[in-house]
Short mmCIF file of C-alpha atoms in Angstrom, two decimals:
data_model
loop_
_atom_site.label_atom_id
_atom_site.label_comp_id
_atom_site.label_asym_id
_atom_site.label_seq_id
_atom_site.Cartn_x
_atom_site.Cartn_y
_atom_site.Cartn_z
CA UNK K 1 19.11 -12.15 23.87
CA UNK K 2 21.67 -12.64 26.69
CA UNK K 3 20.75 -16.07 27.22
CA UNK K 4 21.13 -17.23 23.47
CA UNK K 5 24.27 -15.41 23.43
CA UNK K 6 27.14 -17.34 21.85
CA UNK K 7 30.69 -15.51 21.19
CA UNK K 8 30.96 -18.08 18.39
CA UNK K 9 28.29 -16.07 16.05
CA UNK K 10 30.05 -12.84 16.56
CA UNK K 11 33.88 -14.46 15.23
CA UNK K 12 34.43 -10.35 13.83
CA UNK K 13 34.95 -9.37 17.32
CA UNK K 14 35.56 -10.69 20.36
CA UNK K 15 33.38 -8.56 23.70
CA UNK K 16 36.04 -8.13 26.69
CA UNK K 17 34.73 -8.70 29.86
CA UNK K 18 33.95 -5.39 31.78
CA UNK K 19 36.53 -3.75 34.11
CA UNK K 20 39.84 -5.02 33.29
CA UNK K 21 41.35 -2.26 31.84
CA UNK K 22 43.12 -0.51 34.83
CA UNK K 23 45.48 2.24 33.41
CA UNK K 24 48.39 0.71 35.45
CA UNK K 25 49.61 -0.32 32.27
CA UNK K 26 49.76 -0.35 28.34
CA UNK K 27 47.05 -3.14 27.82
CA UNK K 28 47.51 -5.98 25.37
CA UNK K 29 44.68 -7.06 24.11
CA UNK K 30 45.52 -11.43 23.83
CA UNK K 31 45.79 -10.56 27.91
CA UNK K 32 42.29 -10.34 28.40
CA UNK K 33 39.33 -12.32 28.96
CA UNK K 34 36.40 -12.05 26.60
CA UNK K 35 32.51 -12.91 27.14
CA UNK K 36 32.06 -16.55 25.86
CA UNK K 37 28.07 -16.25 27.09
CA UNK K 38 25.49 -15.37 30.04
CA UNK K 39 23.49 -16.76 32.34
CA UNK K 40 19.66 -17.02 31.59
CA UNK K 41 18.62 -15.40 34.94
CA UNK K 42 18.51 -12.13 35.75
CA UNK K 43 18.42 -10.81 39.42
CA UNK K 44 16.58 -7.93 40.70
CA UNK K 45 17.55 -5.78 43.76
CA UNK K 46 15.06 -4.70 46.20
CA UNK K 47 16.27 -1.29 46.74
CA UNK K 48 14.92 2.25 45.29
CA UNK K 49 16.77 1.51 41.67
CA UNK K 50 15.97 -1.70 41.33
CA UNK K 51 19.66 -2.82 39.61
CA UNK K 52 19.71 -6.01 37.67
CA UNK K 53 22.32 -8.65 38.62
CA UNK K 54 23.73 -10.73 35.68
CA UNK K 55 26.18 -13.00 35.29
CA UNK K 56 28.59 -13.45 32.32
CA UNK K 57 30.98 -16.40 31.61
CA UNK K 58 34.64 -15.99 30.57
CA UNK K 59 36.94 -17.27 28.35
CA UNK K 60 38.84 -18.57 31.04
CA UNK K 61 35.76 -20.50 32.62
CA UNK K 62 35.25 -18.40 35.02
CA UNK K 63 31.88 -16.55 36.02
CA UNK K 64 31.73 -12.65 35.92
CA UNK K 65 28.90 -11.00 37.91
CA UNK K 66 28.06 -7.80 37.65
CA UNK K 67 25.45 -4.97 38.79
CA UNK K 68 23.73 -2.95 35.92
CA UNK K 69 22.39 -0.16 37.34
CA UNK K 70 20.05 2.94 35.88
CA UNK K 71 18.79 6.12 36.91
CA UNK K 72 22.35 7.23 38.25
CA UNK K 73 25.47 9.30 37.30
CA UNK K 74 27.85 6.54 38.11
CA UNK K 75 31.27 8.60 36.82
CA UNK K 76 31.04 9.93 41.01
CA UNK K 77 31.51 5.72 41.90
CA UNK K 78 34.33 5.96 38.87
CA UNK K 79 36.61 8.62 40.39
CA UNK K 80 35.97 7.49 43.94
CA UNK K 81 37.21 4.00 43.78
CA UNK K 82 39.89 5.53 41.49
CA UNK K 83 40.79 7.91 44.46
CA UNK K 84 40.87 4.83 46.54
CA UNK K 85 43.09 2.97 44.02
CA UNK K 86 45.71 5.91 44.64
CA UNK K 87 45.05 5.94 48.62
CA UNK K 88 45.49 2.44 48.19
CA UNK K 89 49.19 2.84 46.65
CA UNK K 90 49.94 5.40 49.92
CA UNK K 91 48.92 3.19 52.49
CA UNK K 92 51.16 0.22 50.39
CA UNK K 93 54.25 2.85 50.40
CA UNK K 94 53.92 3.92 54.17
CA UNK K 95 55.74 1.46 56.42
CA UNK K 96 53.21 1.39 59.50
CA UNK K 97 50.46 0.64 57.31
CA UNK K 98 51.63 -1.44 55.14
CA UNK K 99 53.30 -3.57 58.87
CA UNK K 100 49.46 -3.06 59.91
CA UNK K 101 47.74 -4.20 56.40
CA UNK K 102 45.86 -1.51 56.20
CA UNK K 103 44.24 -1.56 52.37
CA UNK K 104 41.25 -0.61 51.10
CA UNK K 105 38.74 -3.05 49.13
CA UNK K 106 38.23 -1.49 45.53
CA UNK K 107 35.99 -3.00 42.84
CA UNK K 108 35.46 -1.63 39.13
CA UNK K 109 32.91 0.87 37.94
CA UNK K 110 32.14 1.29 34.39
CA UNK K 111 29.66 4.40 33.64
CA UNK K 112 28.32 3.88 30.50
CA UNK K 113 26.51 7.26 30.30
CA UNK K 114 25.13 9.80 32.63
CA UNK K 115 22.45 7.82 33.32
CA UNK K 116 23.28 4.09 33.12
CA UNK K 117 26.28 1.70 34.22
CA UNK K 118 27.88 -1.44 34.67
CA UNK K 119 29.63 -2.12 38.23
CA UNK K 120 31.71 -5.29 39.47
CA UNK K 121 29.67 -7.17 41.85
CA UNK K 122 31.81 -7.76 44.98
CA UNK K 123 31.22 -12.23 45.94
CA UNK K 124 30.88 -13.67 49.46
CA UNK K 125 29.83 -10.87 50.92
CA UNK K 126 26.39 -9.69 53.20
CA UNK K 127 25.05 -6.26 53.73
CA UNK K 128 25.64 -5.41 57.22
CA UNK K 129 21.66 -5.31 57.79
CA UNK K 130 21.47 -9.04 56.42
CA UNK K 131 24.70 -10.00 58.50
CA UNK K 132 22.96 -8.29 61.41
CA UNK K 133 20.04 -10.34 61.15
CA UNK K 134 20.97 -13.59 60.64
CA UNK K 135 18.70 -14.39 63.52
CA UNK K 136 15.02 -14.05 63.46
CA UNK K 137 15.09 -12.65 67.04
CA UNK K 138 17.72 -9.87 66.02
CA UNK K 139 15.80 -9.02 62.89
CA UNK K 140 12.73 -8.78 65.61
CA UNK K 141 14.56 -6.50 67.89
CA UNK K 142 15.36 -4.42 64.75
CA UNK K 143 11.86 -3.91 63.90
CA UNK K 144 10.90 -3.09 67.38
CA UNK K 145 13.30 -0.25 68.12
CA UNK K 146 13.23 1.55 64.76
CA UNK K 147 9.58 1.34 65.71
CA UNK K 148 10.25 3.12 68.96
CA UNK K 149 12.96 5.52 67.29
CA UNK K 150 9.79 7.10 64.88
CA UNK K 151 7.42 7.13 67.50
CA UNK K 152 9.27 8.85 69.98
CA UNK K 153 10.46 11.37 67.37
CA UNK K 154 6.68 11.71 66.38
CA UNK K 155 5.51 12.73 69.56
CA UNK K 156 8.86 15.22 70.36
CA UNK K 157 7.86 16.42 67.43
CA UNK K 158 4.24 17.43 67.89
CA UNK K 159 5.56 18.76 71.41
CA UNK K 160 7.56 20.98 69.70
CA UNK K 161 4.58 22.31 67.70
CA UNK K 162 2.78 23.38 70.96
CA UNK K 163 4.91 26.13 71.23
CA UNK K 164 3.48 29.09 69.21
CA UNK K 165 6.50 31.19 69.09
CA UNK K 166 8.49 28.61 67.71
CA UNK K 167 5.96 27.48 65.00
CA UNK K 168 5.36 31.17 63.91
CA UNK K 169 9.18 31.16 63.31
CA UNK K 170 9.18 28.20 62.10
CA UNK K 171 6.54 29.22 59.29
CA UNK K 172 8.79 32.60 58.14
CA UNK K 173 11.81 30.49 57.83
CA UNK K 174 10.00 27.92 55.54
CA UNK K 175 7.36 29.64 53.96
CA UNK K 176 4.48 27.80 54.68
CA UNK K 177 1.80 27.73 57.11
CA UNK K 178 1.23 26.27 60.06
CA UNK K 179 -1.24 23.74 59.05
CA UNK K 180 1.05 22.86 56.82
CA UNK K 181 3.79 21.98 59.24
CA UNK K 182 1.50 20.37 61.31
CA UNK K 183 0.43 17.92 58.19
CA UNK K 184 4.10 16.95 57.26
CA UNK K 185 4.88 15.89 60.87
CA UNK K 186 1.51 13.55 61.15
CA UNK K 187 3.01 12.45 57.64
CA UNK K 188 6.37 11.56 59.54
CA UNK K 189 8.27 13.31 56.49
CA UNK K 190 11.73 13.00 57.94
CA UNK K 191 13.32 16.53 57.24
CA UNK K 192 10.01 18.18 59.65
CA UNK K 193 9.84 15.02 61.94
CA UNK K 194 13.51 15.16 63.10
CA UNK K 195 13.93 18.64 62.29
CA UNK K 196 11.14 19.84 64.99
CA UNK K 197 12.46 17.20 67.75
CA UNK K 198 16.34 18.10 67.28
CA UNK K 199 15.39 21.96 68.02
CA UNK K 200 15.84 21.65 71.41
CA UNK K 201 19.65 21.93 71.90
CA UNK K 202 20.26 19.92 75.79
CA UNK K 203 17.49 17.35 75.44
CA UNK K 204 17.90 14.76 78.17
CA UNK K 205 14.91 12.87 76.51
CA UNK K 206 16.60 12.38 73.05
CA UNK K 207 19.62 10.79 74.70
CA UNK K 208 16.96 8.40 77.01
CA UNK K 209 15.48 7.45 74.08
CA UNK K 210 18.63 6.62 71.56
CA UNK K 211 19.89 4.68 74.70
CA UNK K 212 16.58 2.38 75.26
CA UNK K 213 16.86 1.61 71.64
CA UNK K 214 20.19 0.36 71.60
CA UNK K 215 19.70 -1.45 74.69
CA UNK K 216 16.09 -3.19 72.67
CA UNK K 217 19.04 -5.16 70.93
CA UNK K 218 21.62 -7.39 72.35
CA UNK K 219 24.31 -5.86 72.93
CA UNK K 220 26.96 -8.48 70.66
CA UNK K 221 24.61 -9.22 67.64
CA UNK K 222 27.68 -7.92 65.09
CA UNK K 223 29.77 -10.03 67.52
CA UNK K 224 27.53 -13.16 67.28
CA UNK K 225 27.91 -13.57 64.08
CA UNK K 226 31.90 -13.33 63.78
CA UNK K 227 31.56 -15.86 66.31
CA UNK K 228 29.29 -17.94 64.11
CA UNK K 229 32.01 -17.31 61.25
CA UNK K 230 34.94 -18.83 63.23
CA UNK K 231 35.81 -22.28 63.71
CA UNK K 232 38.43 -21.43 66.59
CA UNK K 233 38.99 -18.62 68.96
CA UNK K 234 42.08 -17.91 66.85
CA UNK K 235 39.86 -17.61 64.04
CA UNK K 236 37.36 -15.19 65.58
CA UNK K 237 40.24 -12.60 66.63
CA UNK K 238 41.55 -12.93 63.52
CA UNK K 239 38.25 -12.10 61.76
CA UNK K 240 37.98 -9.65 64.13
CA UNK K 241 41.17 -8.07 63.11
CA UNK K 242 40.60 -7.86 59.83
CA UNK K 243 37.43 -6.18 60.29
CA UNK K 244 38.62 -3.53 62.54
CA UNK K 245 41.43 -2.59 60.41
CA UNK K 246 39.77 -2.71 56.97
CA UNK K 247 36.91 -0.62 58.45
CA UNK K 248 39.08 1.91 60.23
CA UNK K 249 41.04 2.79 56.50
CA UNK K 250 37.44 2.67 55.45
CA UNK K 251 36.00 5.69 57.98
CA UNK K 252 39.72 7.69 57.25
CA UNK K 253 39.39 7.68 53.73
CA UNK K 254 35.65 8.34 53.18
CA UNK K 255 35.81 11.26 55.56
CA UNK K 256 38.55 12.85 54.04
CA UNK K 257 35.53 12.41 50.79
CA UNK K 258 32.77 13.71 52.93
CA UNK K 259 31.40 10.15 51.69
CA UNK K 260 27.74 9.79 53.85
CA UNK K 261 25.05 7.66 53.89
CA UNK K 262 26.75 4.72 55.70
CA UNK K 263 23.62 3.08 56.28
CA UNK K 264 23.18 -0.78 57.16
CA UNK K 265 23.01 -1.55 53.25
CA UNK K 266 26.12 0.42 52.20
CA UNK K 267 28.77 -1.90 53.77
CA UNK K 268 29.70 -5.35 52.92
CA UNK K 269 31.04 -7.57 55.44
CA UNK K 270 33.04 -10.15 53.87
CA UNK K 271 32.16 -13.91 54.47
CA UNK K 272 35.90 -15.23 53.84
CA UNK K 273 38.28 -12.90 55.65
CA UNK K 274 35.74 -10.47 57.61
CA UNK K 275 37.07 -7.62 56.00
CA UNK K 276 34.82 -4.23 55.71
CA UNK K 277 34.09 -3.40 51.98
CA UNK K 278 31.67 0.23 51.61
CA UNK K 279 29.59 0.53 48.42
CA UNK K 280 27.25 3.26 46.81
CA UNK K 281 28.84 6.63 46.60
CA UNK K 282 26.40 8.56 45.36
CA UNK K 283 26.77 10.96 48.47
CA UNK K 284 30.27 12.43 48.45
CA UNK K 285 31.52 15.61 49.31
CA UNK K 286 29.59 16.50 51.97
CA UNK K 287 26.38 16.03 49.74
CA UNK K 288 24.65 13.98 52.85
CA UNK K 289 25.27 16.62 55.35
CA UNK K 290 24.29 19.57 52.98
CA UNK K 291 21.70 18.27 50.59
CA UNK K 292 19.54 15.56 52.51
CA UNK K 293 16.05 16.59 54.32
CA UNK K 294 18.02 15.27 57.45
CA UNK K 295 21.57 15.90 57.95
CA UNK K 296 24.23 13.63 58.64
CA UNK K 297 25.94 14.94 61.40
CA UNK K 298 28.40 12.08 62.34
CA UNK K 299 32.19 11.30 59.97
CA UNK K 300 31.20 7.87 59.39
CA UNK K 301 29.72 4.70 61.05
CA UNK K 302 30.75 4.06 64.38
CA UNK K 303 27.34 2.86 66.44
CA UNK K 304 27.17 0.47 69.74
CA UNK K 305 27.17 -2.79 67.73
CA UNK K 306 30.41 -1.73 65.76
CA UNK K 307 32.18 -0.44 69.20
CA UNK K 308 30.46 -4.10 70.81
CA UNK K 309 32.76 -6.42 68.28
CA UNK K 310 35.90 -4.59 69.37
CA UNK K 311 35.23 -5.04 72.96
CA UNK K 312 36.40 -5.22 75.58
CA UNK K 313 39.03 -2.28 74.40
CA UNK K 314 36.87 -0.91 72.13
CA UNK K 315 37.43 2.00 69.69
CA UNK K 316 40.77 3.01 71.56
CA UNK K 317 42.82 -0.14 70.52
CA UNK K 318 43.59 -1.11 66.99
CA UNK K 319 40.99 0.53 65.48
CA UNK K 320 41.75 4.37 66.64
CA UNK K 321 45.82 3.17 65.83
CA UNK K 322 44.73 2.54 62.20
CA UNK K 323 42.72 5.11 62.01
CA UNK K 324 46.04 7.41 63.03
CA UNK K 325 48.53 5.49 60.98
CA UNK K 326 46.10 5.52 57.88
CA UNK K 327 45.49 9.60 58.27
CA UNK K 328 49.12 10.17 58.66
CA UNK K 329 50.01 8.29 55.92
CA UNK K 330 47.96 10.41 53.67
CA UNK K 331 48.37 14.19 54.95
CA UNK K 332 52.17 13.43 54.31
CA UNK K 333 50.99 12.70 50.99
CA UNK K 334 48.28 15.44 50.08
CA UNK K 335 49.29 16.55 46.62
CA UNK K 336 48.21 13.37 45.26
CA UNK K 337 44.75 13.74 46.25
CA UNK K 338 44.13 16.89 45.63
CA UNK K 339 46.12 16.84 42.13
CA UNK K 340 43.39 13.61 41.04
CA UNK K 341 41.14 15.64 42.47
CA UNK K 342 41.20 18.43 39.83
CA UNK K 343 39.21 16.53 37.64
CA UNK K 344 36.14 17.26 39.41
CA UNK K 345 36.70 20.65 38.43
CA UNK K 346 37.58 20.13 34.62
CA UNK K 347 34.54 18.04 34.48
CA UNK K 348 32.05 18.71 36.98
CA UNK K 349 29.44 15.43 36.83
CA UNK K 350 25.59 16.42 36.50
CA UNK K 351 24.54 16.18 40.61
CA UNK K 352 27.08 18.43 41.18
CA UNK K 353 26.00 20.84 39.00
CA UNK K 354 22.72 20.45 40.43
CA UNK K 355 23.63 21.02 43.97
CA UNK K 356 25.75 23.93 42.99
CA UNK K 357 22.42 25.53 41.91
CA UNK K 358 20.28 24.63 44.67
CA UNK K 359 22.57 26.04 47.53
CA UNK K 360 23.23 29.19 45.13
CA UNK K 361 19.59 29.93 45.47
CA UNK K 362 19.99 30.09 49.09
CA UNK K 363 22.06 32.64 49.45
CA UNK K 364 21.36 36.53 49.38
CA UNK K 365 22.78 38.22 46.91
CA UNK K 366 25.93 39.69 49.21
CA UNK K 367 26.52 36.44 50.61
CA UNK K 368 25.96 34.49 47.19
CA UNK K 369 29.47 32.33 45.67
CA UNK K 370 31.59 33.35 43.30
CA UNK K 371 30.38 34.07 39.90
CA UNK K 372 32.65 30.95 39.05
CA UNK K 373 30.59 28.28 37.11
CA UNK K 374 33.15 25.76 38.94
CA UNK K 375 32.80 27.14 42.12
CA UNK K 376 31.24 24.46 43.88
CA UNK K 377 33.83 21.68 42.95
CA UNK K 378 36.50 24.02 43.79
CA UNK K 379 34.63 24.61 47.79
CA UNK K 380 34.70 20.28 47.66
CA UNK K 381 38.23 20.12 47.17
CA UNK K 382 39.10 23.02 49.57
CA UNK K 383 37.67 21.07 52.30
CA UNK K 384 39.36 18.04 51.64
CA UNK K 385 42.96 20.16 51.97
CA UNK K 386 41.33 21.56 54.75
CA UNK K 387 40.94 17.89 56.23
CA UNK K 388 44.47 17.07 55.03
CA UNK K 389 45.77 20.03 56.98
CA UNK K 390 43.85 18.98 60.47
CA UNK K 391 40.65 21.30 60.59
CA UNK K 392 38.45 20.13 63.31
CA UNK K 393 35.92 17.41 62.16
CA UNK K 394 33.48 19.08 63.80
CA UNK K 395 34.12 22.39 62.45
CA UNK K 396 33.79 21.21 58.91
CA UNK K 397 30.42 19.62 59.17
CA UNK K 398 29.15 22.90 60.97
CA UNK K 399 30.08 24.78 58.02
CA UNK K 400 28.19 21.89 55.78
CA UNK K 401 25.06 22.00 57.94
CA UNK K 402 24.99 25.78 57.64
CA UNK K 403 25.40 25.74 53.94
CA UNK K 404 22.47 22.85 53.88
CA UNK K 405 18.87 22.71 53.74
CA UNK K 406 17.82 22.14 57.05
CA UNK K 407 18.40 26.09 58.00
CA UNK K 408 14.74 26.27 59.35
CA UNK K 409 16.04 23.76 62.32
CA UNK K 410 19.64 25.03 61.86
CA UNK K 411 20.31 25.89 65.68
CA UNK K 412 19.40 22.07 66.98
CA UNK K 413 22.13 20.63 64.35
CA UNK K 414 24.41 23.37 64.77
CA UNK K 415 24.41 22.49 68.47
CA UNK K 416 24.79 18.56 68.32
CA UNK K 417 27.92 19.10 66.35
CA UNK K 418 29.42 21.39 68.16
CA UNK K 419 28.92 19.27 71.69
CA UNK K 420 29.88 21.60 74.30
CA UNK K 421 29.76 18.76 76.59
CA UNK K 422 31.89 16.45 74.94
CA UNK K 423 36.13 16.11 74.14
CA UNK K 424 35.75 17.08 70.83
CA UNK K 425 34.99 20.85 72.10
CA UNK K 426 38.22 21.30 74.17
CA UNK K 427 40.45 21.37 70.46
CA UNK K 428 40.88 24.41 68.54
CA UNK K 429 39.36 24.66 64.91
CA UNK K 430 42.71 24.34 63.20
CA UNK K 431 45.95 22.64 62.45
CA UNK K 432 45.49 19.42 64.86
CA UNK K 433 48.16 16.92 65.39
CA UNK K 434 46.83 13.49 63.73
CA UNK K 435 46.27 11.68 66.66
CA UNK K 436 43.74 15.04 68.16
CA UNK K 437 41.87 14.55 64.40
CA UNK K 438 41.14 11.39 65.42
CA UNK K 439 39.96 12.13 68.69
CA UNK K 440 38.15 14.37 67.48
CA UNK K 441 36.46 12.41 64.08
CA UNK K 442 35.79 9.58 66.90
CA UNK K 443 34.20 11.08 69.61
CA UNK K 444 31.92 12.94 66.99
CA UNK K 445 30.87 9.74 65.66
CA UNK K 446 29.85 7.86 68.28
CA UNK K 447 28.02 11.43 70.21
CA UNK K 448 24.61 9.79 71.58
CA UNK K 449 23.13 13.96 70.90
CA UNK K 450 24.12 13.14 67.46
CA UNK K 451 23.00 9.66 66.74
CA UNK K 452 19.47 10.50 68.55
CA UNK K 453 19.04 13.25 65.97
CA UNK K 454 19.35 10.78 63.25
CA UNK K 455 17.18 10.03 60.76
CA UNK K 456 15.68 6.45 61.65
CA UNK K 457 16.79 4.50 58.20
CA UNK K 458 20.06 4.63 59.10
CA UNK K 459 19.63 2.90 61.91
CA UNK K 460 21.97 5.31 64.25
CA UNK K 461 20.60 2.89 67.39
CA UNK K 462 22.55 -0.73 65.57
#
């Protein structure tokens, strides 16, 4: 049907291309482009959805593509990228950011239903895991440490099941038997795997390992291929630039959403300018640190390759200044947020409804939330004042990982985040200046005792 499309045989109405009405403005209708046909292929993704790529044509000439994806509740996507749109219009307002250029990249999302929806599809761009292996050798090296990542948390974590004491309370707190246990781990099922080898809270041999896997990889593969981008060393700094600016509004503004899952396949690196564009929300809120088998313990994305492309200053030249200038910019403004925020609560979407029940059933009775059925939106946007007022990162995702479902390996987690050992510890829990929040956010992310104790498909060792 959509290839023998022709707008010609439907002259009653005309169908608008998707995405163009913005709410900036009253629309006018002759203003927009309409579908004049679409292309006969139809593109499939290879990831757990399987979306469907198609392509319309305008009545401009111009091509349209888009991603139709099922199975999902994309309204979360909807309100995110609005939220951006609005984060967007602070950073434009705020003179050092808007000196700096510090924007976020937005694209539209049209939920159809609770179930189905239509999203822009964002051109010239790779996944960072394609971008990282643009080389067969790099792709090779890949392979070879995740390998060594599993194995050695497969054997820490049938080490940790030699010890009887901690398997019989291991067994109470899970409700299961030790056989049991012992089956999931031989299974590698992530939540048991990681969760047995991060119980051990000062575990020299985690670190050893995470740091032989990052050094299985070259050390400038992300860097490589900026290089391989520019035609000029002018052109690779400014690449460069735009990169380490884009991305640090990126990490400020999806922390201050709890927005996880930052894995190789959830950011876009932009073939024309080399600008950072993040995709897939579906885990907001703190949903990947409370809901997933295996916690996500770190703010955002900040791994060895990342830190490698900024060298030789690193993390502590432009990228922690717009990370300071972008935070600022926004606790001046909080009431915007939080005001757009409120629709979360008037309209809570299905997974959050869903979560709200699961981490009810956790709690005992005397401990259990409020008897308000909007309880759980109204925690979500709590925290993000909280953030907005400068509560420690670390603090925060404590609180998540004790709310979560890893509470039968609760005391390993507990104690990565807190890192006794590191900077982070030496702030207090409450009302820090921006510049110690992003200290703090910083030095959490890149925490080798955190990115060890991550679960190997995101990669924590690229």
């Amino acid at each position: 049907w959509l290839a023998n499309f022709n707008s010609l045989d439907y002259d009653q109405f005309n169908l608008l291309v998707p995405g163009q009405f913005t709410g900036g403005s009253k629309p006018r209708r002759e203003d927009f482009v309409t579908i004049s046909g679409f292309d006969a292929k139809v593109s499939c993704l290879q990831s757990l959805r399987k979306p469907k790529q198609i392509k319309m044509r305008g009545s401009d000439e111009v091509e349209y593509s888009f991603l139709l994806k099922s199975g999902e509740d994309l309204r979360q996507d909807e309100r995110i990228q609005q939220l951006f749109r609005l984060m967007n219009d602070v950073y434009q307002n705020n003179v050092e950011c808007r000196q700096m250029g510090l924007s976020l990249a937005t694209y539209q999302v049209i939920p159809m239903n609770q179930n189905i929806g239509v999203l822009e599809w964002v051109n010239h761009c790779q996944t960072l895991n394609e971008f990282l292996g643009h080389k067969k050798k790099d792709e090779e090296a890949c392979r070879r440490a995740r390998s060594e990542y599993i194995n050695f948390a497969l054997k820490r974590a049938q080490e940790a099941l030699q010890d009887k004491k901690y398997v019989s309370q291991l067994c109470q707190q899970r409700n299961v038997s030790a056989s049991r246990i012992q089956s999931l781990v031989q299974s590698k099922q992530p939540s048991a795997v990681m969760g047995c080898m991060a119980r051990q809270q000062n575990d020299e041999a985690v670190l050893a390992n995470y740091h032989r896997c990052v050094n299985m990889l070259k050390w400038d593969v992300m860097r490589s291929g900026y290089l391989a981008m520019s035609s000029s060393p002018d052109g690779f700094h400014a690449l460069r630039g735009h990169f380490t600016r884009s991305y640090a509004t990126a990490c400020i503004s999806q922390y201050l959403l709890g927005i996880g899952d930052r894995h190789l396949n959830n950011l876009l690196v932009s073939l024309s300018h080399g600008g950072a564009v993040g995709i897939d929300f579906g885990l907001a809120f703190g949903a990947a640190t409370e809901i997933q088998p295996v916690p996500e313990l770190m703010p955002f994305r900040m791994t060895e390759q990342i830190v490698n492309l900024m060298a030789p200053i690193g993390e502590n030249g432009q990228f922690k200044a717009a990370m300071i200038h972008a935070l600022r910019a926004l606790r001046d403004n909080p009431d915007l947020l939080l005001n757009t925020m409120e629709v979360f609560v008037r309209e809570p979407l299905v997974n959050w409804t869903e979560n709200a029940s699961r981490l009810k059933s956790r709690f005992i009775e005397d401990d259990a939330p409020s008897s308000d059925p909007v309880w759980y939106p109204k925690q979500k946007i709590d925290i993000a004042r909280r953030k907005l007022q400068g509560a420690h990162p670390s603090v925060v995702t404590r609180e998540e990982v004790e709310r979560g479902s890893c509470f039968p390996y609760l005391e390993g987690y507990r104690s990565a985040v807190v890192g006794s050992s590191r900077p982070r510890s030496r702030y207090p829990d409450n009302d820090l200046t921006v510049e110690d929040q992003v200290c703090c956010l910083i030095d959490q992310s890149m925490d080798p005792a955190i990115l060890g104790r991550t679960y190997w498909g995101w990669m924590p060792f690229v």
